[in-house]
JSON list of C-alpha atoms in Angstrom, two decimals:
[
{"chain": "L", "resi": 180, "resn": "UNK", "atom": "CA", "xyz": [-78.93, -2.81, -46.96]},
{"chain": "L", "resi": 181, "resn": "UNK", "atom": "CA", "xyz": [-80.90, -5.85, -47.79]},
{"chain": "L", "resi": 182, "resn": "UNK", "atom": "CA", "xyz": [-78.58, -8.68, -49.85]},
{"chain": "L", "resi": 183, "resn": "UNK", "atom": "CA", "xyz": [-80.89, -8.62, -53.06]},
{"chain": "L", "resi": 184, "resn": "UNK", "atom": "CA", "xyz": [-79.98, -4.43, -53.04]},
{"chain": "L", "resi": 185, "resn": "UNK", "atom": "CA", "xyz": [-76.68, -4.92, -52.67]},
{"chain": "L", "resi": 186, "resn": "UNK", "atom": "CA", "xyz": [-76.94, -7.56, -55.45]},
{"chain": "L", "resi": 187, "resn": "UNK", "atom": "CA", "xyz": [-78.67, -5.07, -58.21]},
{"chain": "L", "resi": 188, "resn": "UNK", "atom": "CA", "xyz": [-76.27, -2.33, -56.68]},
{"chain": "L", "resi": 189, "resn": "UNK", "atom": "CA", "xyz": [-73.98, -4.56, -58.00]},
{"chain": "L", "resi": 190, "resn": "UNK", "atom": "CA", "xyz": [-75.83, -5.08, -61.84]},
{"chain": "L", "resi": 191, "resn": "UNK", "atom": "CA", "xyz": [-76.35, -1.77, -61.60]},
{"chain": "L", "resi": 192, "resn": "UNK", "atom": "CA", "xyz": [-72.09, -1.35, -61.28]},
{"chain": "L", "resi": 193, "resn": "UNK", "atom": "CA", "xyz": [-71.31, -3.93, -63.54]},
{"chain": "L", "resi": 194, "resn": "UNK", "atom": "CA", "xyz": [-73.62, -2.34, -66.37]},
{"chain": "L", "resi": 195, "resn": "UNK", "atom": "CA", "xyz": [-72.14, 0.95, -65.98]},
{"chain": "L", "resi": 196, "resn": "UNK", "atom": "CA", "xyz": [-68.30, -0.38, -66.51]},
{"chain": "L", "resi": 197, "resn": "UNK", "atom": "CA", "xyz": [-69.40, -2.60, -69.26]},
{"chain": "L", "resi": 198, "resn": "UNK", "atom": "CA", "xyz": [-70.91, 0.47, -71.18]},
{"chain": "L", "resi": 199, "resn": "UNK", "atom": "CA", "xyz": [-67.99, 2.21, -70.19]},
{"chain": "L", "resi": 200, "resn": "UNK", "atom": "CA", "xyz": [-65.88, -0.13, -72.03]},
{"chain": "L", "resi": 201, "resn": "UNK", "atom": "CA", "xyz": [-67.80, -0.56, -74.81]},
{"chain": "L", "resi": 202, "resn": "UNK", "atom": "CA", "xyz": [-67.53, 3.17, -75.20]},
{"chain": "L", "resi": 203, "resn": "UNK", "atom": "CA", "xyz": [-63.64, 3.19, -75.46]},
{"chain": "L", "resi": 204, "resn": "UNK", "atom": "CA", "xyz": [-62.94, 3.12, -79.05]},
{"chain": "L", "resi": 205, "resn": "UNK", "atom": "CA", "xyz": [-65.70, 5.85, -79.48]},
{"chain": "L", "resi": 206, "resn": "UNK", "atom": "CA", "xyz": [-63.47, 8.27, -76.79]},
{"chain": "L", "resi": 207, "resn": "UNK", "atom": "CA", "xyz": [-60.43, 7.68, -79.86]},
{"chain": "L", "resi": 208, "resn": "UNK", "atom": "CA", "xyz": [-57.43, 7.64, -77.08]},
{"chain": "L", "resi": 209, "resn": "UNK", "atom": "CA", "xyz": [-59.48, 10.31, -75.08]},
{"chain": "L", "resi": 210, "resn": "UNK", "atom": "CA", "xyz": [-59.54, 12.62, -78.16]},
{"chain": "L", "resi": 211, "resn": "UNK", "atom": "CA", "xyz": [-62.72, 12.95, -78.20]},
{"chain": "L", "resi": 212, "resn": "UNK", "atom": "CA", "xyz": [-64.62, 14.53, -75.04]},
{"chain": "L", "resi": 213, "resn": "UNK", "atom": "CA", "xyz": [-68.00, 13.80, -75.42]},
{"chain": "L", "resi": 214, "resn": "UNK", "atom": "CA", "xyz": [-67.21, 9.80, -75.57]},
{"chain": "L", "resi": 215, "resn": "UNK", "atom": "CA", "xyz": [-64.35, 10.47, -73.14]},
{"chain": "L", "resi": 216, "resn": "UNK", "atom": "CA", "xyz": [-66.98, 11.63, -70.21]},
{"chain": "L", "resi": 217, "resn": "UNK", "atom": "CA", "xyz": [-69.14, 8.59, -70.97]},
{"chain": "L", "resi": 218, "resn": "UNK", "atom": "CA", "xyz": [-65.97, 6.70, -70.34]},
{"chain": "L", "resi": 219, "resn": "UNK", "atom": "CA", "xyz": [-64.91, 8.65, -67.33]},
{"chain": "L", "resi": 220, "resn": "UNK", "atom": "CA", "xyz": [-68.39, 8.65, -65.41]},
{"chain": "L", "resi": 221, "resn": "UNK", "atom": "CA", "xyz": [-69.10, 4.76, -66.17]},
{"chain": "L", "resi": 222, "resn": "UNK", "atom": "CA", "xyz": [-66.63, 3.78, -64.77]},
{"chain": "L", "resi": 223, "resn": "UNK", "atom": "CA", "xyz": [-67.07, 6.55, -61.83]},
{"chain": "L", "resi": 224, "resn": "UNK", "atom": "CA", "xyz": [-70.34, 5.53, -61.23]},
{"chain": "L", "resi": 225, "resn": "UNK", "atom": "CA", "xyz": [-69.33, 1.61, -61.15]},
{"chain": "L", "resi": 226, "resn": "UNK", "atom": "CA", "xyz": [-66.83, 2.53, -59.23]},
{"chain": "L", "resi": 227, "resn": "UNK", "atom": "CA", "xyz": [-69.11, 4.09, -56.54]},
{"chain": "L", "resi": 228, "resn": "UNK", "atom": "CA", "xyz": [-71.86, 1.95, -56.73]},
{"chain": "L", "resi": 229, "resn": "UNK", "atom": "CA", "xyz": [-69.25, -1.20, -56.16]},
{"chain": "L", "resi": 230, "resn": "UNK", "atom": "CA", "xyz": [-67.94, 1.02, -52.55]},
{"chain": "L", "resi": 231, "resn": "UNK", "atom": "CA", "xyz": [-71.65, 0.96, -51.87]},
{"chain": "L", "resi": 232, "resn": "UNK", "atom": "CA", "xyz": [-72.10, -2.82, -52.42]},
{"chain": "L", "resi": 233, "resn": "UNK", "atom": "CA", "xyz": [-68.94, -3.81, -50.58]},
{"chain": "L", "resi": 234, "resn": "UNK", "atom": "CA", "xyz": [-70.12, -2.59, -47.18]},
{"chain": "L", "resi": 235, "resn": "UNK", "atom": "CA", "xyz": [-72.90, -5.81, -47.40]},
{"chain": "L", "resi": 236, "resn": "UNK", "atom": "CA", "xyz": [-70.87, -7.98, -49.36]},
{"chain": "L", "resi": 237, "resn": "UNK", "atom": "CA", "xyz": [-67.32, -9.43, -48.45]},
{"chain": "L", "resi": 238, "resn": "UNK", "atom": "CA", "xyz": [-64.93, -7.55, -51.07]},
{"chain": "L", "resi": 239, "resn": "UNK", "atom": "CA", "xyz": [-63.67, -10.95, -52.52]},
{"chain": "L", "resi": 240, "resn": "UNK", "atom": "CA", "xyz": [-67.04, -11.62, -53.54]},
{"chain": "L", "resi": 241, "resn": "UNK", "atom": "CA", "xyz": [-68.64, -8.54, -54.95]},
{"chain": "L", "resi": 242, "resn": "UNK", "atom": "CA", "xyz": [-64.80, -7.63, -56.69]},
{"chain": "L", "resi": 243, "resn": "UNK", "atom": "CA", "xyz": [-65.02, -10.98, -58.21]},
{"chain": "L", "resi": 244, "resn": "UNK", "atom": "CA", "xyz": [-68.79, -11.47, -59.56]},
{"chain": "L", "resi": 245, "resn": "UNK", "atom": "CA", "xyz": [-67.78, -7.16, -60.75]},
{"chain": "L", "resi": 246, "resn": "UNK", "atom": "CA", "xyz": [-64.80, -8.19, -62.68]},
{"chain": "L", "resi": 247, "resn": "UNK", "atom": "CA", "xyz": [-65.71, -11.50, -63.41]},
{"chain": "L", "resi": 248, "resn": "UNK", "atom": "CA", "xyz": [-69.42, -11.10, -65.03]},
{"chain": "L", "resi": 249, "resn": "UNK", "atom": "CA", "xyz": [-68.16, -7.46, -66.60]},
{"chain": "L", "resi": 250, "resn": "UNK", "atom": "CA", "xyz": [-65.30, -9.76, -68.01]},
{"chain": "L", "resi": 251, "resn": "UNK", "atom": "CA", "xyz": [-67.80, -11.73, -69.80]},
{"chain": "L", "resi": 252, "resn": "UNK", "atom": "CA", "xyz": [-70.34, -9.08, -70.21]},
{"chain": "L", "resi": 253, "resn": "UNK", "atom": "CA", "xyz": [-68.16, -7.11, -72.56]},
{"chain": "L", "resi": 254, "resn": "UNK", "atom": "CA", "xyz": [-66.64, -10.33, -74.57]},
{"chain": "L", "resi": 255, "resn": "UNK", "atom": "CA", "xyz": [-69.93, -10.77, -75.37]},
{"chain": "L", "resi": 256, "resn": "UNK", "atom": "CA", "xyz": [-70.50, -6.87, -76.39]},
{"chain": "L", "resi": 257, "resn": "UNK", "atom": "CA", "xyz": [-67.29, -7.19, -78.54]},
{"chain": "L", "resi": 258, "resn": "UNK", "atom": "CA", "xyz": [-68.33, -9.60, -80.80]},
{"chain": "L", "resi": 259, "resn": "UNK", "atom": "CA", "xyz": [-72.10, -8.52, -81.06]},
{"chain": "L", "resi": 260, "resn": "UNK", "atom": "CA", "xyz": [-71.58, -4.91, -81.68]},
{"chain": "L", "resi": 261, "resn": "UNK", "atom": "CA", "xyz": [-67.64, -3.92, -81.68]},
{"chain": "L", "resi": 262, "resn": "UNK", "atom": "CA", "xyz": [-66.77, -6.76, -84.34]},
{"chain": "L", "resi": 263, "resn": "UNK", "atom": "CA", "xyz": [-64.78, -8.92, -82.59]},
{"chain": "L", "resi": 264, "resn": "UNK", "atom": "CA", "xyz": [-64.33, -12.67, -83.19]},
{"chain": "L", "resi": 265, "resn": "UNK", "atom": "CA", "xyz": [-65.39, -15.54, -81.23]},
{"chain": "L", "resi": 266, "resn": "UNK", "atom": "CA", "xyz": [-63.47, -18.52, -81.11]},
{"chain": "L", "resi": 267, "resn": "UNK", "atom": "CA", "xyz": [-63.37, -21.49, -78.76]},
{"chain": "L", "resi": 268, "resn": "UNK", "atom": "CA", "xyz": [-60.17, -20.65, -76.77]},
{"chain": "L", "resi": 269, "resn": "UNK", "atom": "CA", "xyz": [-62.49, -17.24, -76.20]},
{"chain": "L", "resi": 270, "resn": "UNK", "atom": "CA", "xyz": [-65.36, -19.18, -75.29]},
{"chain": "L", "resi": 271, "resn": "UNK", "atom": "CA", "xyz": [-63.61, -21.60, -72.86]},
{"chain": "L", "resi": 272, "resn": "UNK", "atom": "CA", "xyz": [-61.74, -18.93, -71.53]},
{"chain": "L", "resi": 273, "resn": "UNK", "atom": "CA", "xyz": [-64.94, -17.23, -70.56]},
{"chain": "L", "resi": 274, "resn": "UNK", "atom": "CA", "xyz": [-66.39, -20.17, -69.09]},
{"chain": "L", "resi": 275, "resn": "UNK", "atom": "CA", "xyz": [-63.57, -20.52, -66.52]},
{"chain": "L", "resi": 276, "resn": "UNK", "atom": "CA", "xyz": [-64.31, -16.99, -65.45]},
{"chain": "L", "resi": 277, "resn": "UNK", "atom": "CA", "xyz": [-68.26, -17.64, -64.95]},
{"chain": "L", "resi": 278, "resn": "UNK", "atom": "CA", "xyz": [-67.36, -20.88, -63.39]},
{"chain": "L", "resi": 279, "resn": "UNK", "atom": "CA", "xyz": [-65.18, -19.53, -61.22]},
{"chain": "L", "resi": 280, "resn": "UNK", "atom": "CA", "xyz": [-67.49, -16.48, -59.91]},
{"chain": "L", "resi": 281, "resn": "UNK", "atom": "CA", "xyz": [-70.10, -18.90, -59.95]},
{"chain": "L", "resi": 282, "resn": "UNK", "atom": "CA", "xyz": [-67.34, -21.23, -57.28]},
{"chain": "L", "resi": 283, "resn": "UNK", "atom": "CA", "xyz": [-66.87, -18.31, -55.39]},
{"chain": "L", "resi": 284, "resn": "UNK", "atom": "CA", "xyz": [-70.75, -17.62, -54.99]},
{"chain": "L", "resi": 285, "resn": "UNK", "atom": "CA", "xyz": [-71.53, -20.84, -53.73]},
{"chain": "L", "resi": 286, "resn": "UNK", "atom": "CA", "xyz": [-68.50, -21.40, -51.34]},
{"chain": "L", "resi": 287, "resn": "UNK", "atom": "CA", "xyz": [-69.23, -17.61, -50.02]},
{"chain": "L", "resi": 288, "resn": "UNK", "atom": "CA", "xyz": [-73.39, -19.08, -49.19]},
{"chain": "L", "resi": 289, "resn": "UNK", "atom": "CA", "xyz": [-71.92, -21.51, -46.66]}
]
């Protein structure tokens, strides 16, 4: 698989989880089935799609930009739609985490 693939694999993986979160509090503790597949199969399908990117990216790499950019992805998600605050311990925290995928990016290029 060419790298830029394996890179929107990987956008494609990290979408999927983030709507997978954002659909928790709709699956009400798993009550709710409808909103509890959505959870189940985004996260399935990241799941997979991540074992697909993994056999053209080192693991540290594509586990970190996953976790790391869905970590963000979903802050942000939270406080657009979900009502959740923003403050700047939030935002700094944040930043460390795109920093450090960004870090782990640039030392993985050499």
């Amino acid at each position: 698989m060419i790298m830029y693939a394996a890179f929107g694999l990987l956008t494609a993986a990290i979408a999927a989880e983030v709507a997978a979160t954002a659909a928790l509090p709709r699956a009400e503790g798993f009550r709710n089935p409808m909103w509890s597949g959505l959870v189940i199969g985004g996260y399935a399908l990241s799941i997979w799609l991540l074992a697909l990117v993994v056999e053209d990216l080192p693991v540290s790499t594509a586990y970190a930009v996953w976790s790391g950019v869905g970590t963000a992805a979903i802050a942000v998600v939270g406080v657009l739609w979900l009502g959740e605050s923003l403050d700047a311990v939030k935002v700094a925290a944040l930043s460390m985490i795109v920093l450090g995928v960004v870090l782990l990016n640039l030392q993985g290029a050499h």
